[in-house]
XYZ file of C-alpha atoms in Angstrom:
374
model
C 0.000 0.000 0.000
C 1.227 3.536 -0.721
C 2.410 5.324 2.406
C -0.291 7.857 3.237
C 1.902 9.951 5.518
C 4.077 12.848 4.403
C 7.195 11.206 5.822
C 10.032 12.027 3.414
C 11.926 9.144 1.895
C 15.172 8.911 0.010
C 14.970 7.059 -3.278
C 18.180 5.651 -4.677
C 19.270 6.926 -8.079
C 19.023 4.341 -10.854
C 20.987 4.072 -14.101
C 19.818 6.262 -16.967
C 18.856 4.879 -20.374
C 20.632 7.362 -22.610
C 19.679 5.764 -25.927
C 15.996 5.804 -24.975
C 16.319 9.541 -24.352
C 17.722 9.914 -27.857
C 14.871 7.891 -29.329
C 12.385 10.152 -27.591
C 14.017 13.138 -29.260
C 13.873 11.514 -32.701
C 10.178 10.788 -32.174
C 9.423 14.387 -31.143
C 11.212 15.849 -34.176
C 9.356 13.394 -36.418
C 6.028 14.561 -34.974
C 6.973 18.169 -35.708
C 7.778 17.393 -39.351
C 4.683 15.213 -39.695
C 2.407 18.020 -38.532
C 3.900 20.393 -41.084
C 3.398 17.775 -43.779
C -0.221 17.182 -42.719
C -1.070 20.712 -43.843
C 1.316 20.793 -46.798
C 0.254 17.359 -48.133
C -3.032 16.316 -46.453
C -3.135 12.962 -48.261
C -1.291 10.487 -45.985
C -0.481 8.266 -48.956
C 1.653 11.130 -50.342
C 3.238 12.082 -47.013
C 6.837 10.847 -46.812
C 6.702 10.637 -43.010
C 3.077 9.545 -42.745
C 3.406 7.121 -39.836
C 4.894 9.650 -37.427
C 1.548 9.787 -35.635
C 2.662 6.482 -34.109
C 5.343 8.423 -32.232
C 2.622 9.125 -29.661
C 2.219 5.390 -29.064
C 5.994 5.120 -28.732
C 5.910 7.921 -26.136
C 3.165 6.112 -24.204
C 5.065 2.817 -24.276
C 8.289 4.483 -23.188
C 6.423 6.281 -20.410
C 5.042 3.013 -19.053
C 8.541 1.532 -19.112
C 10.164 4.519 -17.381
C 7.484 4.912 -14.708
C 7.600 1.208 -13.836
C 11.397 1.250 -13.819
C 11.564 4.285 -11.556
C 8.733 3.485 -9.167
C 7.677 -0.176 -9.068
C 9.962 -0.969 -6.127
C 9.710 2.408 -4.427
C 6.182 3.702 -4.775
C 5.059 2.095 -1.514
C 7.379 4.544 0.242
C 5.535 7.497 -1.265
C 2.091 8.906 -0.713
C -0.085 9.208 -3.785
C 0.188 12.983 -3.537
C 3.984 12.861 -3.294
C 4.078 10.815 -6.494
C 1.579 13.077 -8.236
C 3.478 16.177 -7.124
C 6.605 14.885 -8.852
C 4.705 14.224 -12.068
C 2.908 17.573 -11.892
C 6.158 19.486 -11.476
C 7.766 17.496 -14.268
C 4.969 17.937 -16.817
C 2.819 20.934 -16.065
C 5.002 24.024 -16.411
C 5.380 23.276 -20.124
C 1.634 22.618 -20.379
C 0.968 26.172 -19.181
C 3.694 27.565 -21.446
C 2.181 25.732 -24.417
C -1.257 27.160 -23.631
C 0.161 30.695 -23.434
C 1.914 30.253 -26.777
C -1.395 28.992 -28.151
C -3.116 32.231 -27.132
C -0.329 34.359 -28.621
C -0.397 32.487 -31.931
C -4.186 32.704 -32.113
C -4.312 36.440 -31.441
C -1.247 37.393 -33.501
C -1.803 35.133 -36.532
C -0.863 37.433 -39.457
C -2.509 35.254 -42.101
C -5.894 34.513 -40.543
C -8.635 36.019 -38.397
C -9.794 33.048 -36.350
C -9.489 35.088 -33.154
C -11.961 37.584 -34.601
C -14.442 34.745 -35.088
C -13.843 33.182 -31.673
C -13.656 36.280 -29.487
C -11.991 36.947 -26.148
C -14.415 35.003 -23.942
C -14.038 31.744 -25.823
C -10.274 32.274 -26.000
C -10.152 32.470 -22.199
C -12.100 29.208 -21.980
C -9.748 27.605 -24.497
C -6.782 28.728 -22.400
C -8.288 27.273 -19.231
C -9.049 24.070 -21.127
C -5.452 23.699 -22.305
C -4.018 24.671 -18.912
C -6.128 22.293 -16.826
C -6.340 19.495 -19.418
C -10.120 19.706 -19.629
C -11.347 18.985 -23.190
C -13.201 21.834 -24.868
C -13.803 21.019 -28.559
C -15.306 24.363 -29.514
C -13.537 25.395 -32.733
C -15.181 23.612 -35.684
C -13.266 25.894 -38.063
C -10.140 23.942 -37.069
C -11.276 20.309 -36.891
C -12.846 20.415 -33.388
C -9.697 19.388 -31.530
C -10.222 18.538 -27.876
C -7.688 21.269 -27.075
C -7.631 23.818 -29.878
C -4.928 26.141 -28.576
C -2.491 23.259 -28.270
C -3.874 20.054 -29.819
C -1.122 17.634 -28.598
C -2.409 18.321 -25.085
C -4.854 15.454 -25.631
C -2.026 12.959 -25.177
C -0.810 14.694 -22.017
C -4.294 14.355 -20.555
C -4.080 10.592 -21.049
C -0.504 10.580 -19.742
C -1.717 12.128 -16.493
C -4.598 9.673 -16.211
C -2.252 6.738 -16.846
C 0.067 8.013 -14.115
C -2.858 8.287 -11.703
C -4.009 4.775 -12.612
C -0.471 3.522 -12.037
C -0.196 5.091 -8.583
C -3.635 3.900 -7.458
C -3.974 0.490 -9.105
C -1.518 -0.665 -11.741
C 1.611 -0.878 -9.616
C -0.207 -3.293 -7.281
C -1.163 -5.734 -10.043
C 0.768 -8.903 -10.684
C 2.497 -9.439 -13.996
C -0.192 -11.978 -14.892
C -3.000 -9.482 -14.303
C -1.156 -6.806 -16.263
C -0.802 -9.270 -19.127
C -4.531 -9.971 -19.107
C -5.245 -6.238 -19.143
C -2.838 -5.824 -22.035
C -4.582 -8.530 -24.044
C -7.868 -6.673 -23.658
C -6.235 -3.353 -24.503
C -4.545 -4.908 -27.539
C -7.878 -6.144 -28.858
C -9.324 -2.664 -28.309
C -6.390 -1.191 -30.220
C -7.004 -3.463 -33.204
C -10.721 -2.626 -33.081
C -9.897 1.092 -33.021
C -7.541 0.774 -35.985
C -10.145 -1.231 -37.874
C -12.823 1.371 -37.185
C -10.751 4.369 -38.300
C -8.357 2.579 -40.711
C -5.408 3.945 -38.687
C -4.348 4.983 -35.189
C -4.103 8.736 -35.772
C -6.970 9.178 -33.319
C -7.690 10.538 -29.860
C -7.180 14.223 -30.647
C -10.682 15.314 -31.716
C -14.325 15.102 -30.760
C -15.001 12.533 -33.491
C -12.289 10.088 -32.390
C -11.628 10.906 -28.729
C -12.264 7.373 -27.447
C -9.435 6.128 -29.625
C -7.092 7.729 -27.120
C -8.213 5.246 -24.455
C -7.043 2.292 -26.524
C -3.765 3.984 -27.438
C -2.711 4.926 -23.901
C -4.114 1.758 -22.338
C -2.286 -0.565 -24.675
C 1.060 1.206 -24.930
C 1.433 2.205 -21.275
C 0.703 -1.343 -20.103
C 3.067 -2.688 -22.732
C 5.874 -0.456 -21.478
C 5.224 -1.551 -17.905
C 5.439 -5.203 -18.915
C 8.690 -4.720 -20.823
C 10.123 -3.364 -17.570
C 8.494 -5.919 -15.259
C 9.660 -8.858 -17.370
C 13.175 -7.449 -17.533
C 13.116 -7.744 -21.301
C 16.446 -6.569 -22.635
C 18.064 -7.511 -25.934
C 21.845 -7.269 -25.428
C 23.471 -5.566 -28.392
C 26.320 -3.309 -29.435
C 24.338 -1.289 -31.944
C 24.515 2.017 -30.128
C 22.274 4.999 -30.731
C 22.474 5.615 -34.483
C 21.356 2.170 -35.764
C 18.535 1.947 -33.220
C 17.503 5.509 -34.041
C 17.341 4.566 -37.712
C 15.191 1.560 -36.815
C 12.735 3.915 -35.114
C 12.796 6.363 -38.023
C 12.075 3.511 -40.419
C 8.699 3.108 -38.707
C 7.712 6.679 -39.464
C 8.766 6.419 -43.124
C 6.618 3.360 -43.828
C 4.214 4.282 -46.661
C 0.567 4.713 -45.753
C -1.295 1.848 -47.453
C -5.062 2.056 -47.071
C -5.783 -1.646 -47.417
C -3.446 -2.903 -44.689
C -2.881 0.130 -42.497
C -5.566 -0.899 -39.996
C -3.518 -4.023 -39.242
C -0.033 -2.559 -39.606
C -0.484 0.258 -37.075
C -1.400 -1.888 -34.050
C 1.138 -4.542 -35.084
C 3.915 -1.939 -34.986
C 2.723 -0.685 -31.606
C 2.387 -4.131 -30.032
C 5.503 -5.778 -31.444
C 8.003 -3.343 -32.910
C 7.998 -0.554 -30.310
C 8.607 -2.818 -27.294
C 11.338 -4.493 -29.339
C 13.015 -1.099 -29.861
C 12.726 -0.237 -26.167
C 14.260 -3.590 -25.223
C 17.105 -2.867 -27.654
C 17.613 0.701 -26.478
C 17.576 -0.230 -22.795
C 20.349 -2.788 -23.311
C 22.797 -0.816 -25.419
C 25.478 1.672 -24.492
C 27.088 4.514 -26.358
C 30.224 6.633 -26.172
C 30.605 10.129 -24.689
C 29.746 11.998 -27.896
C 26.542 10.110 -28.649
C 25.629 10.127 -24.959
C 25.722 13.915 -25.114
C 23.624 13.898 -28.302
C 21.072 11.575 -26.687
C 20.837 13.778 -23.611
C 20.223 16.898 -25.692
C 17.613 15.122 -27.818
C 15.902 13.767 -24.717
C 15.892 17.174 -23.044
C 14.446 18.793 -26.175
C 11.750 16.196 -26.813
C 9.096 17.222 -24.294
C 9.192 21.021 -24.767
C 9.305 20.587 -28.546
C 6.284 18.295 -28.468
C 4.339 20.622 -26.187
C 4.974 24.011 -27.830
C 5.177 23.307 -31.562
C 1.548 23.034 -32.632
C 0.337 26.620 -32.082
C 2.822 27.664 -34.764
C 1.308 25.042 -37.057
C -1.998 26.926 -36.901
C -0.194 29.979 -38.292
C 1.368 27.758 -40.941
C -2.086 26.461 -41.904
C -3.398 30.030 -42.174
C -0.429 30.843 -44.407
C -1.061 27.811 -46.629
C -4.747 28.703 -46.943
C -4.097 32.383 -47.652
C -0.993 32.258 -49.843
C -1.218 28.773 -51.377
C 2.570 28.293 -51.551
C 4.031 25.871 -54.070
C 6.286 22.882 -53.301
C 9.477 24.887 -53.864
C 8.435 27.484 -51.303
C 7.413 24.840 -48.770
C 10.786 23.110 -49.090
C 12.358 26.300 -47.813
C 9.735 27.388 -45.290
C 9.237 24.099 -43.436
C 12.915 23.436 -42.528
C 13.410 27.052 -41.434
C 10.222 27.055 -39.342
C 10.996 23.644 -37.806
C 14.488 24.801 -36.857
C 13.151 28.000 -35.327
C 10.562 26.126 -33.265
C 13.235 23.691 -32.060
C 15.515 26.541 -30.986
C 12.625 28.212 -29.155
C 11.797 24.932 -27.395
C 15.396 24.609 -26.216
C 15.471 28.206 -24.962
C 12.193 27.752 -23.087
C 13.504 24.540 -21.559
C 16.749 26.144 -20.424
C 15.577 29.538 -19.225
C 11.960 28.967 -18.200
C 10.957 25.336 -17.659
C 13.998 24.072 -15.749
C 14.192 27.095 -13.397
C 10.457 26.849 -12.683
C 10.705 23.132 -11.927
C 13.676 23.655 -9.626
C 11.814 26.390 -7.792
C 8.698 24.247 -7.408
C 10.744 21.305 -6.134
C 12.294 23.534 -3.459
C 8.965 25.159 -2.643
C 7.109 21.870 -2.185
C 9.934 19.840 -0.642
C 9.135 18.270 2.749
C 10.347 20.340 5.693
C 12.320 17.656 7.609
C 16.031 17.267 6.960
C 15.783 14.192 4.776
C 14.572 15.178 1.329
C 12.850 13.193 -1.357
C 15.229 12.498 -4.200
C 13.443 11.793 -7.427
C 14.609 8.657 -9.222
C 12.464 8.873 -12.299
C 13.812 9.564 -15.753
C 12.067 12.256 -17.750
C 8.982 10.799 -19.372
């Protein structure tokens, strides 16, 4: 049972999976490029990086692995609120920053006038929705996302709920019971893919329930990879395993078989990559690269989409040709990545450090967080 007192505990530091950090960064950059391509080339069958929407499932699987690795043997020493505080401090500053950027991009969009149609009152509600992770699909002009100002917030909502489920229930379950849950979640994932022909779901009012299958399946899968101690010893290092992950995102979108291919990749290939990445090592240079990619991944994922709304307004207003887009997209993607790194370094990290000090238990012994960034 989770300790319900506020007695501070010291959690031993555990080894860090550097290659997995690097893979997280590759996935986040792929999502950024994919979202640009969605507006530049809406037809998935013509999108060169069409399967990057599966990066979300990779994130979920990796999150289940990391949370189980960090907490399975230690969570009984923590209260639920101590655990949730750590997750809140880790995740939520960037959630608020992303919502603020969403407001700025909506109001200052030089190519569109969506703010004029929405008005200030609805914008405030959209900001509160994005900040508190409460779905508010109220912008039909832009596909009725659950969180218009910052659409990727839908996955963070499920991430929070999965963390809560872990702290209350999942960590207590035996490996056998987790396996049974995973079988049910896997069937739901196949049913979801069959219904929609793909797994690019969960973000909007028309496909919101698809998010349940995606988080349920992948988070449990990551937990089981950790619980079973599945590691595939190898000397591949970061670059080959990173290319194996990228290969997933470059798979062509084939309408006839995509409903089967998506869940198969999630259930088989992603845990395989995590088992590879968790068992490999890399030298000082690539370790540094992996750390930087891992650090960048979360802020990049959280802040990038509001700028995509401006890009969509530009595409609709100016109708740029392929030659123009080949110049604009790399420049914009680089700029967003630089901004994400600056926000991480000068805003997010200082805020998190301050909040950790502010909320730290008063007695002399302090809680030392053992989790890796998820």
